[in-house]
CSV table of N, CA, C and O in Angstrom, one decimal:
chain,number,residue,atom,x,y,z
A,173,UNK,N,98.1,121.0,95.0
A,173,UNK,CA,98.1,120.3,93.8
A,173,UNK,C,99.1,119.2,93.9
A,173,UNK,O,100.2,119.4,94.4
A,174,UNK,N,98.8,118.0,93.4
A,174,UNK,CA,99.7,116.9,93.5
A,174,UNK,C,99.9,116.3,92.1
A,174,UNK,O,99.1,116.4,91.2
A,175,UNK,N,101.1,115.7,91.9
A,175,UNK,CA,101.4,115.0,90.7
A,175,UNK,C,101.7,113.5,91.1
A,175,UNK,O,102.5,113.3,92.0
A,176,UNK,N,101.1,112.6,90.4
A,176,UNK,CA,101.4,111.2,90.6
A,176,UNK,C,102.2,110.7,89.5
A,176,UNK,O,101.9,110.9,88.3
A,177,UNK,N,103.3,110.0,89.8
A,177,UNK,CA,104.1,109.4,88.8
A,177,UNK,C,103.9,107.9,88.8
A,177,UNK,O,103.6,107.3,89.8
A,178,UNK,N,104.1,107.2,87.6
A,178,UNK,CA,104.0,105.8,87.6
A,178,UNK,C,105.2,105.2,86.9
A,178,UNK,O,105.9,105.8,86.1
A,179,UNK,N,105.5,104.0,87.3
A,179,UNK,CA,106.6,103.2,86.7
A,179,UNK,C,106.0,101.8,86.5
A,179,UNK,O,105.2,101.3,87.3
A,180,UNK,N,106.5,101.2,85.4
A,180,UNK,CA,106.1,99.8,85.1
A,180,UNK,C,107.3,98.9,85.5
A,180,UNK,O,108.4,99.2,85.1
A,181,UNK,N,107.0,97.8,86.1
A,181,UNK,CA,108.0,96.8,86.5
A,181,UNK,C,107.4,95.4,86.2
A,181,UNK,O,106.2,95.2,86.2
A,182,UNK,N,108.3,94.4,86.1
A,182,UNK,CA,107.9,93.0,86.0
A,182,UNK,C,108.6,92.3,87.1
A,182,UNK,O,109.8,92.2,87.2
A,183,UNK,N,107.8,91.8,88.1
A,183,UNK,CA,108.3,91.0,89.1
A,183,UNK,C,108.4,89.5,88.7
A,183,UNK,O,107.6,89.1,87.9
A,184,UNK,N,109.4,88.8,89.2
A,184,UNK,CA,109.6,87.4,88.8
A,184,UNK,C,109.7,86.6,90.1
A,184,UNK,O,110.4,87.0,91.1
A,185,UNK,N,109.1,85.4,90.1
A,185,UNK,CA,109.1,84.5,91.2
A,185,UNK,C,109.0,83.0,90.7
A,185,UNK,O,108.3,82.8,89.7
A,186,UNK,N,109.6,82.1,91.4
A,186,UNK,CA,109.5,80.7,91.0
A,186,UNK,C,108.2,80.1,91.7
A,186,UNK,O,107.8,79.0,91.4
A,187,UNK,N,107.5,80.9,92.5
A,187,UNK,CA,106.4,80.4,93.3
A,187,UNK,C,105.0,80.7,92.7
A,187,UNK,O,104.2,79.8,92.6
A,188,UNK,N,104.7,82.0,92.4
A,188,UNK,CA,103.4,82.3,92.0
A,188,UNK,C,103.4,83.7,91.4
A,188,UNK,O,104.3,84.5,91.6
A,189,UNK,N,102.3,84.1,90.7
A,189,UNK,CA,102.1,85.4,90.2
A,189,UNK,C,102.0,86.4,91.4
A,189,UNK,O,102.5,87.6,91.3
A,190,UNK,N,101.3,86.1,92.4
A,190,UNK,CA,101.2,86.9,93.6
A,190,UNK,C,102.6,87.3,94.2
A,190,UNK,O,102.9,88.4,94.5
A,191,UNK,N,103.4,86.2,94.3
A,191,UNK,CA,104.8,86.4,94.9
A,191,UNK,C,105.6,87.3,93.9
A,191,UNK,O,106.4,88.1,94.4
A,192,UNK,N,105.4,87.2,92.6
A,192,UNK,CA,106.1,88.0,91.6
A,192,UNK,C,105.7,89.5,91.8
A,192,UNK,O,106.5,90.4,91.7
A,193,UNK,N,104.4,89.7,92.0
A,193,UNK,CA,103.9,91.1,92.2
A,193,UNK,C,104.5,91.7,93.5
A,193,UNK,O,104.9,92.8,93.5
A,194,UNK,N,104.6,90.9,94.5
A,194,UNK,CA,105.1,91.3,95.8
A,194,UNK,C,106.6,91.6,95.6
A,194,UNK,O,107.1,92.6,96.2
A,195,UNK,N,107.3,90.8,94.8
A,195,UNK,CA,108.7,91.1,94.6
A,195,UNK,C,109.0,92.4,93.9
A,195,UNK,O,109.9,93.2,94.2
A,196,UNK,N,108.1,92.7,92.9
A,196,UNK,CA,108.2,94.0,92.2
A,196,UNK,C,108.0,95.2,93.2
A,196,UNK,O,108.7,96.2,93.2
A,197,UNK,N,107.0,95.1,94.1
A,197,UNK,CA,106.7,96.1,95.0
A,197,UNK,C,107.8,96.2,96.0
A,197,UNK,O,108.2,97.3,96.4
A,198,UNK,N,108.3,95.1,96.5
A,198,UNK,CA,109.4,95.2,97.5
A,198,UNK,C,110.7,95.8,96.9
A,198,UNK,O,111.3,96.6,97.6
A,199,UNK,N,111.0,95.5,95.7
A,199,UNK,CA,112.1,96.1,95.0
A,199,UNK,C,111.9,97.6,94.8
A,199,UNK,O,112.8,98.4,95.1
A,200,UNK,N,110.7,98.0,94.4
A,200,UNK,CA,110.4,99.5,94.2
A,200,UNK,C,110.5,100.2,95.5
A,200,UNK,O,111.0,101.3,95.6
A,201,UNK,N,110.1,99.6,96.6
A,201,UNK,CA,110.0,100.2,97.9
A,201,UNK,C,111.4,100.5,98.4
A,201,UNK,O,111.6,101.4,99.3
A,202,UNK,N,112.4,99.9,97.9
A,202,UNK,CA,113.8,100.2,98.3
A,202,UNK,C,114.3,101.6,98.0
A,202,UNK,O,115.1,102.1,98.7
A,203,UNK,N,113.8,102.1,96.9
A,203,UNK,CA,114.2,103.4,96.4
A,203,UNK,C,113.1,104.5,96.2
A,203,UNK,O,113.5,105.6,95.9
A,204,UNK,N,111.9,104.1,96.3
A,204,UNK,CA,110.8,105.0,96.1
A,204,UNK,C,110.0,105.2,97.3
A,204,UNK,O,109.6,104.3,98.0
A,205,UNK,N,109.8,106.5,97.7
A,205,UNK,CA,109.0,106.8,98.9
A,205,UNK,C,107.6,107.2,98.4
A,205,UNK,O,107.4,107.6,97.3
A,206,UNK,N,106.6,107.0,99.3
A,206,UNK,CA,105.3,107.4,99.0
A,206,UNK,C,104.5,106.6,98.0
A,206,UNK,O,103.6,107.1,97.4
A,207,UNK,N,104.8,105.3,97.9
A,207,UNK,CA,104.0,104.4,97.0
A,207,UNK,C,102.6,104.4,97.5
A,207,UNK,O,102.3,104.1,98.7
A,208,UNK,N,101.6,104.7,96.6
A,208,UNK,CA,100.2,104.8,97.0
A,208,UNK,C,99.4,103.7,96.4
A,208,UNK,O,98.3,103.4,96.9
A,209,UNK,N,99.8,103.0,95.4
A,209,UNK,CA,99.0,102.0,94.8
A,209,UNK,C,99.8,101.2,93.7
A,209,UNK,O,100.9,101.6,93.3
A,210,UNK,N,99.1,100.2,93.3
A,210,UNK,CA,99.8,99.3,92.2
A,210,UNK,C,98.7,98.7,91.4
A,210,UNK,O,97.7,98.2,92.0
A,211,UNK,N,98.8,98.6,90.1
A,211,UNK,CA,97.9,97.9,89.2
A,211,UNK,C,98.6,96.7,88.6
A,211,UNK,O,99.8,96.8,88.3
A,212,UNK,N,97.9,95.6,88.5
A,212,UNK,CA,98.4,94.5,87.8
A,212,UNK,C,98.0,94.6,86.4
A,212,UNK,O,96.8,94.6,86.0
A,213,UNK,N,99.0,94.7,85.5
A,213,UNK,CA,98.7,94.9,84.1
A,213,UNK,C,98.7,93.6,83.3
A,213,UNK,O,98.1,93.5,82.3
A,214,UNK,N,99.3,92.6,83.8
A,214,UNK,CA,99.3,91.3,83.1
A,214,UNK,C,100.2,90.3,83.8
A,214,UNK,O,101.0,90.6,84.7
A,215,UNK,N,100.0,89.0,83.4
A,215,UNK,CA,100.8,88.0,84.0
A,215,UNK,C,101.3,87.1,82.8
A,215,UNK,O,100.6,87.0,81.8
A,216,UNK,N,102.4,86.4,83.0
A,216,UNK,CA,102.9,85.5,82.0
A,216,UNK,C,103.8,84.5,82.8
A,216,UNK,O,104.0,84.7,84.0
A,217,UNK,N,104.4,83.6,82.1
A,217,UNK,CA,105.3,82.6,82.7
A,217,UNK,C,106.3,82.1,81.7
A,217,UNK,O,106.0,82.1,80.5
A,218,UNK,N,107.4,81.8,82.2
A,218,UNK,CA,108.4,81.1,81.3
A,218,UNK,C,108.3,79.6,81.6
A,218,UNK,O,108.0,79.2,82.7
A,219,UNK,N,108.5,78.8,80.6
A,219,UNK,CA,108.3,77.3,80.7
A,219,UNK,C,109.6,76.6,80.4
A,219,UNK,O,110.3,77.0,79.4
A,220,UNK,N,109.9,75.6,81.1
A,220,UNK,CA,111.0,74.7,80.9
A,220,UNK,C,110.6,73.3,81.1
A,220,UNK,O,110.0,73.0,82.1
A,221,UNK,N,110.9,72.4,80.2
A,221,UNK,CA,110.6,71.0,80.4
A,221,UNK,C,109.1,70.7,80.6
A,221,UNK,O,108.8,69.9,81.4
A,222,UNK,N,108.3,71.5,80.0
A,222,UNK,CA,106.8,71.3,80.1
A,222,UNK,C,106.2,71.8,81.4
A,222,UNK,O,105.1,71.4,81.7
A,223,UNK,N,106.9,72.5,82.2
A,223,UNK,CA,106.4,73.1,83.4
A,223,UNK,C,106.7,74.5,83.6
A,223,UNK,O,107.7,75.0,83.0
A,224,UNK,N,106.0,75.2,84.4
A,224,UNK,CA,106.3,76.6,84.6
A,224,UNK,C,107.5,76.8,85.4
A,224,UNK,O,107.7,76.2,86.5
A,225,UNK,N,108.5,77.5,84.9
A,225,UNK,CA,109.8,77.7,85.5
A,225,UNK,C,109.8,79.0,86.4
A,225,UNK,O,110.4,79.1,87.4
A,226,UNK,N,109.1,80.1,85.8
A,226,UNK,CA,109.1,81.3,86.5
A,226,UNK,C,107.7,82.0,86.2
A,226,UNK,O,107.2,81.9,85.1
A,227,UNK,N,107.2,82.7,87.2
A,227,UNK,CA,106.0,83.5,87.1
A,227,UNK,C,106.4,84.9,86.9
A,227,UNK,O,107.2,85.4,87.7
A,228,UNK,N,105.8,85.6,86.0
A,228,UNK,CA,106.1,87.0,85.7
A,228,UNK,C,104.8,87.8,85.9
A,228,UNK,O,103.8,87.5,85.4
A,229,UNK,N,104.9,88.9,86.7
A,229,UNK,CA,103.7,89.8,86.9
A,229,UNK,C,104.1,91.2,86.5
A,229,UNK,O,105.0,91.8,87.1
A,230,UNK,N,103.4,91.8,85.5
A,230,UNK,CA,103.7,93.1,85.1
A,230,UNK,C,102.8,94.1,85.9
A,230,UNK,O,101.6,94.0,85.9
A,231,UNK,N,103.5,95.0,86.6
A,231,UNK,CA,102.7,95.9,87.5
A,231,UNK,C,103.0,97.4,87.2
A,231,UNK,O,104.1,97.7,86.6
A,232,UNK,N,102.1,98.2,87.5
A,232,UNK,CA,102.3,99.7,87.4
A,232,UNK,C,102.2,100.2,88.8
A,232,UNK,O,101.2,100.1,89.4
A,233,UNK,N,103.3,100.9,89.3
A,233,UNK,CA,103.3,101.4,90.6
A,233,UNK,C,103.1,102.9,90.6
A,233,UNK,O,103.7,103.6,89.8
A,234,UNK,N,102.2,103.4,91.5
A,234,UNK,CA,101.9,104.8,91.5
A,234,UNK,C,102.5,105.4,92.8
A,234,UNK,O,102.4,104.9,93.9
A,235,UNK,N,103.1,106.6,92.7
A,235,UNK,CA,103.7,107.3,93.8
A,235,UNK,C,103.6,108.8,93.6
A,235,UNK,O,103.6,109.3,92.5
A,236,UNK,N,103.5,109.5,94.7
A,236,UNK,CA,103.3,111.0,94.6
A,236,UNK,C,104.7,111.6,94.5
A,236,UNK,O,105.6,111.3,95.3
A,237,UNK,N,104.8,112.6,93.6
A,237,UNK,CA,106.0,113.4,93.5
A,237,UNK,C,106.1,114.4,94.7
A,237,UNK,O,105.1,115.1,94.9
A,238,UNK,N,107.2,114.4,95.4
A,238,UNK,CA,107.4,115.3,96.5
A,238,UNK,C,107.7,116.7,96.0
A,238,UNK,O,108.5,116.8,95.1
A,239,UNK,N,107.1,117.7,96.7
A,239,UNK,CA,107.4,119.0,96.3
A,239,UNK,C,108.2,119.8,97.3
A,239,UNK,O,108.3,119.5,98.4
């Protein structure tokens, strides 16, 4: 029997929503073993001077609890 745990993170990038998602995954991978998947829950951006300043991607990361 397995148990899957999830955590929600928001990745931030000045480049794109894809880069922001990758940033969230890279940061989670530093401390979490056994990441099996990731869902994109939403995207948003912060704006400065009429242009996108930062891309934000809200992700849910799934990993198996070790027994």
